[in-house]
CSV table of C-alpha atoms and ligand atoms in Angstrom, one decimal:
chain,number,residue,atom,x,y,z
A,1,MET,CA,9.8,55.8,-6.2
A,2,LYS,CA,13.5,56.2,-7.0
A,3,MET,CA,16.3,53.7,-7.5
A,4,LYS,CA,19.3,54.1,-5.2
A,5,ILE,CA,22.5,52.1,-5.0
A,6,THR,CA,23.0,50.8,-1.5
A,7,GLY,CA,25.8,48.3,-2.0
A,8,THR,CA,28.7,47.7,-4.3
A,9,GLY,CA,31.0,44.7,-4.8
A,10,SER,CA,33.7,43.4,-7.2
A,11,ALA,CA,35.8,40.4,-7.9
A,12,LEU,CA,38.9,40.0,-10.0
A,13,PRO,CA,40.8,36.8,-11.0
A,14,ARG,CA,43.9,36.1,-8.9
A,15,LYS,CA,46.4,36.2,-11.8
A,16,VAL,CA,47.8,39.5,-12.8
A,17,VAL,CA,49.5,39.7,-16.2
A,18,THR,CA,51.7,42.8,-16.9
A,19,ASN,CA,52.5,44.2,-20.4
A,20,THR,CA,56.0,42.9,-20.0
A,21,GLN,CA,54.6,39.4,-19.5
A,22,LEU,CA,52.6,39.8,-22.7
A,23,THR,CA,55.9,40.3,-24.6
A,24,GLU,CA,56.6,36.6,-23.9
A,25,TRP,CA,53.5,35.7,-25.9
A,26,MET,CA,53.6,38.2,-28.8
A,27,ASP,CA,55.6,40.9,-30.5
A,28,THR,CA,54.6,44.0,-28.4
A,29,SER,CA,56.1,46.2,-25.7
A,30,ASP,CA,55.1,47.8,-22.4
A,31,GLU,CA,55.8,51.2,-24.0
A,32,TRP,CA,53.5,50.7,-27.0
A,33,ILE,CA,50.6,49.4,-24.9
A,34,ARG,CA,50.9,52.1,-22.2
A,35,GLU,CA,51.2,54.9,-24.8
A,36,ARG,CA,48.3,53.8,-26.9
A,37,THR,CA,45.9,52.6,-24.2
A,38,GLY,CA,47.1,53.6,-20.7
A,39,ILE,CA,46.9,49.9,-19.7
A,40,ALA,CA,49.8,48.4,-17.6
A,41,GLU,CA,48.3,45.1,-16.4
A,42,ARG,CA,45.1,43.1,-16.4
A,43,HIS,CA,43.7,40.2,-14.4
A,44,LEU,CA,43.2,37.0,-16.5
A,45,SER,CA,41.2,33.9,-15.5
A,46,THR,CA,43.1,30.8,-14.5
A,47,GLY,CA,39.8,29.0,-13.9
A,48,GLU,CA,37.5,31.7,-12.5
A,49,THR,CA,34.3,31.9,-14.5
A,50,VAL,CA,31.8,34.6,-15.3
A,51,ALA,CA,29.4,33.0,-12.9
A,52,SER,CA,31.9,32.6,-10.0
A,53,LEU,CA,33.2,36.1,-10.3
A,54,ALA,CA,29.7,37.5,-10.5
A,55,ALA,CA,28.6,35.6,-7.4
A,56,GLU,CA,31.5,36.9,-5.4
A,57,ALA,CA,30.8,40.5,-6.5
A,58,CYS,CA,27.1,40.0,-5.6
A,59,ARG,CA,27.8,38.6,-2.1
A,60,LYS,CA,30.0,41.7,-1.4
A,61,ALA,CA,27.3,44.1,-2.6
A,62,LEU,CA,24.7,42.4,-0.5
A,63,GLU,CA,26.9,42.4,2.5
A,64,GLN,CA,27.5,46.2,2.2
A,65,ALA,CA,23.8,46.9,1.6
A,66,GLY,CA,22.9,44.8,4.7
A,67,LYS,CA,20.6,42.6,2.6
A,68,THR,CA,20.2,38.9,2.5
A,69,ALA,CA,20.1,36.9,-0.8
A,70,GLU,CA,16.5,35.9,0.0
A,71,GLU,CA,15.5,39.6,-0.1
A,72,VAL,CA,16.7,40.0,-3.8
A,73,ASP,CA,13.7,40.3,-6.2
A,74,MET,CA,15.7,40.3,-9.4
A,75,ILE,CA,19.2,39.7,-10.8
A,76,LEU,CA,20.1,41.4,-14.1
A,77,LEU,CA,23.5,40.1,-15.3
A,78,ALA,CA,25.2,41.9,-18.1
A,79,THR,CA,27.8,39.7,-20.0
A,80,CYS,CA,29.0,39.0,-23.5
A,81,SER,CA,31.2,36.1,-22.4
A,82,PRO,CA,29.0,33.6,-20.5
A,83,GLU,CA,30.1,30.0,-20.0
A,84,TYR,CA,26.7,28.7,-21.2
A,85,LEU,CA,24.2,29.8,-23.7
A,86,LEU,CA,21.7,28.2,-21.4
A,87,PRO,CA,21.1,28.3,-18.5
A,88,CYS,CA,21.7,32.1,-18.4
A,89,CYS,CA,24.5,33.2,-16.2
A,90,ALA,CA,22.1,35.2,-13.9
A,91,CYS,CA,20.4,31.9,-13.0
A,92,GLN,CA,23.8,30.3,-12.2
A,93,VAL,CA,24.5,33.3,-9.9
A,94,GLN,CA,21.0,33.0,-8.3
A,95,GLN,CA,21.8,29.4,-7.5
A,96,GLU,CA,25.3,30.2,-6.2
A,97,ILE,CA,24.3,33.0,-3.8
A,98,GLY,CA,20.9,31.4,-2.8
A,99,ALA,CA,18.7,34.3,-4.1
A,100,VAL,CA,15.7,31.9,-4.2
A,101,ASN,CA,13.1,34.6,-4.6
A,102,ALA,CA,14.7,36.4,-7.5
A,103,VAL,CA,13.8,36.4,-11.2
A,104,ALA,CA,17.1,36.3,-13.1
A,105,PHE,CA,18.1,36.9,-16.7
A,106,ASP,CA,21.1,38.1,-18.7
A,107,ILE,CA,21.5,41.2,-20.8
A,108,ASN,CA,24.0,41.4,-23.7
A,109,ALA,CA,24.8,44.9,-24.7
A,110,ALA,CA,28.6,44.4,-24.5
A,111,CYS,CA,30.4,47.3,-22.7
A,112,SER,CA,27.1,49.2,-22.3
A,113,GLY,CA,25.5,46.2,-20.6
A,114,PHE,CA,25.9,47.3,-17.0
A,115,LEU,CA,24.5,50.8,-17.8
A,116,PHE,CA,21.6,49.3,-19.7
A,117,GLY,CA,21.0,46.9,-16.8
A,118,LEU,CA,20.9,49.9,-14.4
A,119,THR,CA,18.3,51.7,-16.5
A,120,THR,CA,16.3,48.4,-16.8
A,121,ALA,CA,16.3,48.0,-13.1
A,122,ASN,CA,15.3,51.6,-12.7
A,123,ALA,CA,12.2,51.0,-14.9
A,124,TYR,CA,11.2,48.0,-12.8
A,125,ILE,CA,11.6,49.9,-9.6
A,126,GLN,CA,9.8,53.0,-10.8
A,127,SER,CA,6.9,50.8,-11.9
A,128,GLY,CA,6.7,49.4,-8.4
A,129,MET,CA,7.2,45.9,-9.6
A,130,TYR,CA,10.4,45.1,-7.7
A,131,ARG,CA,12.2,46.7,-4.7
A,132,ASN,CA,15.7,45.0,-4.5
A,133,ILE,CA,17.7,44.4,-7.7
A,134,LEU,CA,21.2,43.1,-8.2
A,135,ILE,CA,22.8,44.5,-11.3
A,136,VAL,CA,26.0,42.7,-12.3
A,137,GLY,CA,28.6,43.1,-15.1
A,138,SER,CA,30.8,40.1,-15.4
A,139,GLU,CA,33.2,39.0,-18.1
A,140,VAL,CA,35.9,36.4,-18.9
A,141,LEU,CA,36.9,38.1,-22.2
A,142,SER,CA,40.3,36.3,-22.3
A,143,LYS,CA,38.5,33.3,-23.8
A,144,LEU,CA,37.1,35.4,-26.7
A,145,MET,CA,40.5,36.8,-27.7
A,146,ASP,CA,42.7,35.7,-30.5
A,147,TRP,CA,46.0,35.7,-28.6
A,148,GLU,CA,47.8,36.2,-31.9
A,149,ASP,CA,46.0,39.4,-32.7
A,150,ARG,CA,48.2,41.8,-30.7
A,151,SER,CA,46.1,44.9,-31.6
A,152,THR,CA,43.1,43.5,-29.7
A,153,CYS,CA,44.0,41.0,-27.0
A,154,ILE,CA,46.2,43.5,-25.1
A,155,LEU,CA,43.2,45.7,-24.4
A,156,PHE,CA,41.0,43.4,-22.4
A,157,GLY,CA,40.8,41.8,-18.9
A,158,ASP,CA,38.6,39.6,-16.8
A,159,GLY,CA,36.5,40.6,-13.8
A,160,ALA,CA,33.1,41.4,-12.3
A,161,GLY,CA,31.3,44.2,-10.5
A,162,ALA,CA,27.8,44.3,-8.9
A,163,VAL,CA,25.5,46.8,-7.2
A,164,LEU,CA,22.4,46.3,-5.1
A,165,ALA,CA,19.8,48.9,-6.1
A,166,GLU,CA,16.8,49.5,-3.9
A,167,ALA,CA,13.5,51.4,-4.2
A,168,VAL,CA,13.6,54.5,-2.0
A,169,GLU,CA,11.1,57.3,-1.6
A,170,ASP,CA,11.5,60.2,-4.0
A,171,GLY,CA,14.2,62.5,-2.7
A,172,GLU,CA,17.6,63.9,-3.5
A,173,SER,CA,19.5,60.7,-4.1
A,174,GLY,CA,19.2,58.0,-6.7
A,175,LEU,CA,19.1,57.7,-10.5
A,176,VAL,CA,17.9,61.0,-12.0
A,177,ASP,CA,17.7,60.4,-15.8
A,178,SER,CA,19.4,58.5,-18.6
A,179,VAL,CA,19.9,58.3,-22.4
A,180,GLN,CA,20.5,55.0,-24.2
A,181,ARG,CA,21.3,54.5,-27.9
A,182,SER,CA,22.1,51.7,-30.3
A,183,ASP,CA,23.4,51.7,-33.8
A,184,GLY,CA,23.3,48.3,-35.4
A,185,SER,CA,24.4,49.6,-38.7
A,186,LYS,CA,28.0,49.8,-37.4
A,187,GLY,CA,27.8,46.5,-35.5
A,188,MET,CA,30.6,44.8,-37.4
A,189,VAL,CA,33.4,47.2,-36.2
A,190,LEU,CA,33.5,45.1,-33.0
A,191,SER,CA,32.2,41.6,-33.2
A,192,CYS,CA,32.6,38.0,-32.1
A,193,ARG,CA,30.9,35.1,-34.1
A,194,GLU,CA,28.9,32.5,-32.3
A,195,ARG,CA,28.6,29.0,-33.8
A,196,MET,CA,27.4,28.5,-37.4
A,197,ILE,CA,24.0,27.3,-38.4
A,198,SER,CA,24.2,23.5,-38.6
A,199,ASN,CA,21.2,21.2,-38.9
A,200,PRO,CA,20.2,18.3,-41.3
A,201,LEU,CA,18.9,20.9,-43.8
A,202,TYR,CA,21.7,23.4,-43.8
A,203,LYS,CA,25.4,23.6,-42.9
A,204,GLU,CA,26.5,27.2,-42.9
A,205,ALA,CA,30.2,26.4,-42.5
A,206,ALA,CA,30.2,24.4,-45.7
A,207,GLU,CA,28.7,27.3,-47.6
A,208,ARG,CA,31.6,29.6,-46.7
A,209,THR,CA,34.8,29.8,-48.6
A,210,ASN,CA,36.7,31.4,-45.7
A,211,GLN,CA,36.2,30.1,-42.2
A,212,GLU,CA,35.1,33.0,-40.1
A,213,SER,CA,37.1,33.7,-36.9
A,214,PHE,CA,35.3,32.9,-33.7
A,215,TYR,CA,37.4,35.4,-31.8
A,216,VAL,CA,36.8,39.1,-31.2
A,217,GLN,CA,37.4,41.1,-34.4
A,218,MET,CA,37.8,44.9,-34.0
A,219,ASP,CA,38.4,47.9,-36.2
A,220,GLY,CA,40.2,49.8,-33.5
A,221,GLN,CA,40.2,53.2,-35.2
A,222,ALA,CA,36.5,53.0,-36.1
A,223,VAL,CA,35.7,52.2,-32.4
A,224,TYR,CA,37.9,55.1,-31.3
A,225,ARG,CA,36.1,57.6,-33.6
A,226,PHE,CA,32.7,56.3,-32.5
A,227,ALA,CA,33.5,56.6,-28.8
A,228,THR,CA,35.1,60.0,-28.9
A,229,ARG,CA,32.2,61.5,-30.9
A,230,GLN,CA,29.1,59.8,-29.4
A,231,VAL,CA,30.0,59.6,-25.7
A,232,PRO,CA,30.4,63.4,-25.2
A,233,ALA,CA,27.3,64.0,-27.2
A,234,CYS,CA,25.3,61.5,-25.2
A,235,ILE,CA,26.6,63.0,-21.9
A,236,ARG,CA,25.6,66.5,-23.0
A,237,GLU,CA,22.1,65.1,-23.9
A,238,VAL,CA,21.5,63.6,-20.5
A,239,LEU,CA,22.8,66.8,-18.8
A,240,GLU,CA,20.5,69.0,-20.9
A,241,LYS,CA,17.5,66.7,-20.0
A,242,THR,CA,18.2,67.3,-16.3
A,243,GLY,CA,19.1,71.0,-16.5
A,244,LEU,CA,22.6,70.3,-15.1
A,245,THR,CA,25.9,71.5,-16.6
A,246,VAL,CA,29.3,69.8,-16.9
A,247,GLU,CA,30.5,71.9,-13.9
A,248,ASP,CA,27.7,70.6,-11.7
A,249,ILE,CA,29.1,67.0,-12.0
A,250,ASP,CA,31.5,65.7,-9.3
A,251,LEU,CA,32.7,62.5,-11.1
A,252,PHE,CA,32.4,61.1,-14.6
A,253,VAL,CA,32.6,57.3,-14.2
A,254,LEU,CA,33.2,56.2,-17.8
A,255,HIS,CA,33.6,52.7,-19.3
A,256,GLN,CA,37.3,52.0,-19.0
A,257,ALA,CA,38.3,51.2,-22.6
A,258,ASN,CA,41.3,53.4,-23.2
A,259,VAL,CA,42.9,56.4,-21.5
A,260,ARG,CA,43.0,58.3,-24.8
A,261,ILE,CA,39.3,57.9,-25.3
A,262,ILE,CA,38.6,59.2,-21.7
A,263,GLU,CA,40.9,62.2,-22.2
A,264,ALA,CA,39.3,63.0,-25.6
A,265,VAL,CA,35.8,62.9,-24.0
A,266,ALA,CA,36.9,65.2,-21.1
A,267,LYS,CA,38.4,67.6,-23.7
A,268,ARG,CA,35.3,67.7,-25.9
A,269,LEU,CA,33.1,68.3,-22.8
A,270,GLY,CA,35.5,71.0,-21.5
A,271,ALA,CA,35.6,69.1,-18.2
A,272,ASP,CA,38.5,68.8,-15.8
A,273,ILE,CA,40.2,65.4,-16.4
A,274,GLY,CA,40.7,65.1,-12.6
A,275,LYS,CA,36.9,64.4,-12.4
A,276,PHE,CA,37.4,61.2,-14.5
A,277,PRO,CA,38.6,58.4,-12.2
A,278,MET,CA,40.4,55.6,-13.9
A,279,ASN,CA,41.6,52.1,-13.0
A,280,LEU,CA,42.2,50.8,-16.5
A,281,ASP,CA,45.9,50.9,-15.9
A,282,ARG,CA,45.5,48.0,-13.4
A,283,VAL,CA,42.5,46.1,-14.9
A,284,GLY,CA,42.3,46.8,-18.7
A,285,ASN,CA,38.9,46.8,-20.5
A,286,MET,CA,36.6,44.4,-18.8
A,287,SER,CA,33.5,45.3,-20.9
A,288,SER,CA,30.3,45.2,-18.9
A,289,ALA,CA,32.3,44.9,-15.6
A,290,THR,CA,34.4,48.1,-15.9
A,291,ILE,CA,31.8,50.6,-14.5
A,292,PRO,CA,30.7,48.6,-11.5
A,293,VAL,CA,34.3,47.6,-10.6
A,294,LEU,CA,35.4,51.2,-10.7
A,295,LEU,CA,32.3,52.3,-8.8
A,296,ASP,CA,33.1,49.7,-6.1
A,297,GLU,CA,36.7,50.9,-5.8
A,298,LEU,CA,35.6,54.5,-5.5
A,299,ASN,CA,32.9,53.6,-2.9
A,300,ARG,CA,35.3,51.5,-0.8
A,301,GLU,CA,38.0,54.2,-0.9
A,302,GLY,CA,35.5,56.6,0.5
A,303,ARG,CA,35.6,58.8,-2.6
A,304,LEU,CA,31.8,58.9,-3.1
A,305,HIS,CA,29.9,61.2,-0.7
A,306,SER,CA,26.2,61.6,-0.1
A,307,GLY,CA,24.8,64.1,-2.6
A,308,ASP,CA,27.7,63.7,-5.1
A,309,ARG,CA,26.5,64.0,-8.7
A,310,LEU,CA,27.9,61.3,-10.9
A,311,VAL,CA,27.6,60.7,-14.7
A,312,LEU,CA,28.0,57.0,-15.6
A,313,SER,CA,28.7,56.4,-19.3
A,314,GLY,CA,29.1,53.1,-21.2
A,315,PHE,CA,29.9,52.4,-24.9
A,316,GLY,CA,30.9,49.5,-27.0
A,317,ALA,CA,29.9,46.7,-29.4
A,318,GLY,CA,26.4,46.9,-30.9
A,319,LEU,CA,27.3,49.7,-31.3
A,320,THR,CA,25.6,50.7,-28.0
A,321,TYR,CA,26.1,53.6,-25.7
A,322,GLY,CA,24.4,55.5,-23.0
A,323,SER,CA,24.8,57.8,-20.0
A,324,CYS,CA,22.9,58.3,-16.8
A,325,ILE,CA,23.0,60.8,-13.9
A,326,LEU,CA,23.1,59.4,-10.3
A,327,ILE,CA,23.0,61.4,-7.1
A,328,TRP,CA,24.9,59.3,-4.6
B,1,LIG,N1,52.2,46.1,-29.9
B,1,LIG,C1,53.0,46.7,-30.8
B,1,LIG,N2,52.6,47.2,-32.0
B,1,LIG,C2,51.3,47.0,-32.3
B,1,LIG,C3,50.4,46.4,-31.4
B,1,LIG,C4,50.9,45.9,-30.2
B,1,LIG,N3,50.1,45.4,-29.2
B,1,LIG,N4,49.2,46.4,-32.0
B,1,LIG,C5,49.3,46.9,-33.2
B,1,LIG,N5,50.6,47.3,-33.4
B,1,LIG,C6,51.1,48.0,-34.6
B,1,LIG,C7,50.3,47.7,-35.8
B,1,LIG,O1,50.7,46.5,-36.4
B,1,LIG,C8,50.7,48.9,-36.6
B,1,LIG,O2,52.0,48.7,-37.2
B,1,LIG,P1,52.3,49.2,-38.7
B,1,LIG,O3,52.1,50.7,-38.7
B,1,LIG,O4,53.7,48.7,-38.9
B,1,LIG,O5,51.3,48.5,-39.6
B,1,LIG,C9,50.9,50.0,-35.6
B,1,LIG,O6,51.1,49.4,-34.4
B,1,LIG,C10,49.7,51.0,-35.6
B,1,LIG,O7,48.5,50.2,-35.5
B,1,LIG,P2,47.1,50.8,-35.4
B,1,LIG,O8,46.0,49.7,-35.4
B,1,LIG,O9,47.0,51.9,-36.5
B,1,LIG,O10,47.2,51.5,-34.0
B,1,LIG,P3,46.3,52.6,-33.4
B,1,LIG,O11,47.0,53.8,-33.2
B,1,LIG,O12,44.9,52.7,-34.0
B,1,LIG,O13,46.0,51.9,-31.9
B,1,LIG,C11,44.3,50.8,-30.7
B,1,LIG,C12,45.3,50.7,-31.8
B,1,LIG,C13,43.5,49.5,-30.7
B,1,LIG,C14,45.1,51.0,-29.4
B,1,LIG,C15,43.4,52.0,-31.0
B,1,LIG,O14,42.8,52.0,-32.3
B,1,LIG,C16,42.2,52.1,-30.0
B,1,LIG,O15,42.4,52.4,-28.8
B,1,LIG,N6,41.0,51.9,-30.4
B,1,LIG,C17,39.8,51.8,-29.6
B,1,LIG,C18,39.7,50.3,-29.2
B,1,LIG,C19,38.8,50.1,-28.0
B,1,LIG,O16,38.8,50.8,-27.0
B,1,LIG,N7,37.9,49.1,-28.1
B,1,LIG,C20,37.0,48.7,-27.1
B,1,LIG,C21,35.9,49.7,-27.0
B,1,LIG,S1,34.6,49.1,-25.9
């Protein structure tokens, strides 16, 4: 059995915020943001939730695949910005779309979450346990941002993307192989604190001299160094596992963090930058949602053809990273 993507969908909040609009909120400029990141605008939630965006993306993916919600066996939802700690967001989506027969749970691997979800789904499908799996990346990161930290908040956007993956007989198309890695020793270069321990025995907040921030904290340069070193190495590893070369790949669908990171990866691989589609200028970094949103755009624009060889690669907080090869 192989896992093949048969439907894609995405959903973005209605409100678009340009770099110039950001200058009304903080001391920054369109020029600085474009030069350092490649981002021109992003969608920010004015009420859309991780669950509502995810449900809309799932409905579109199902429609394209020609499947009903009742046929879905599993929903794997990658997010690091859910509305609730419980219930998990995947169960909220199950309820919203009526996937009554699906088992549903969340995955948090930040910007690698969708890729890890895809490989998890692949393992379930290869084992023969499930046949139809929705894999979703959905984020409302704007609520995790310190809007006074101009070096971080300008990077991120809100949105969701989903794919329906089906079990198909072994053949040319489908997921070929993957590599996944985690390095918890560098976890604090990109972090966001949850609530403190607080019970009748112990009050963590009272123990602390400085109140920790509950917003995203990032050492941008450390993240940049990590991504530009580990992502090309990881792509090379998965290529070697499958006996393919950089030249054999039609498209490299990378996590959309920063145009400079993507250009550096292409350079280190010796690959043509034209093979690295990008949409981050319009949507910013949406963490787990970036890869499925870009995949959906490419798919709906007719830029994915049967037999195309794709590398998908995610990287982010954890630190986590991974790559897989898909034959479309
Ligand atoms: N507008 C204007 N100036 C800004 C700014 C903004 N939005 N944010 C920071 N600056 C200023 C800084 O205050 C600093 O000023 P100073 O030299 O007077 O102190 C200057 O710009 C340079 O800041 P620095 O943080 O060194 O910039 P940088 O070149 O490292 O770029 C990032 C910052 C965040 C764009 C860059 O580090 C990066 O892309 N890192 C990767 C982040 C990422 O992709 N994270 C998610 C991964 S999943």
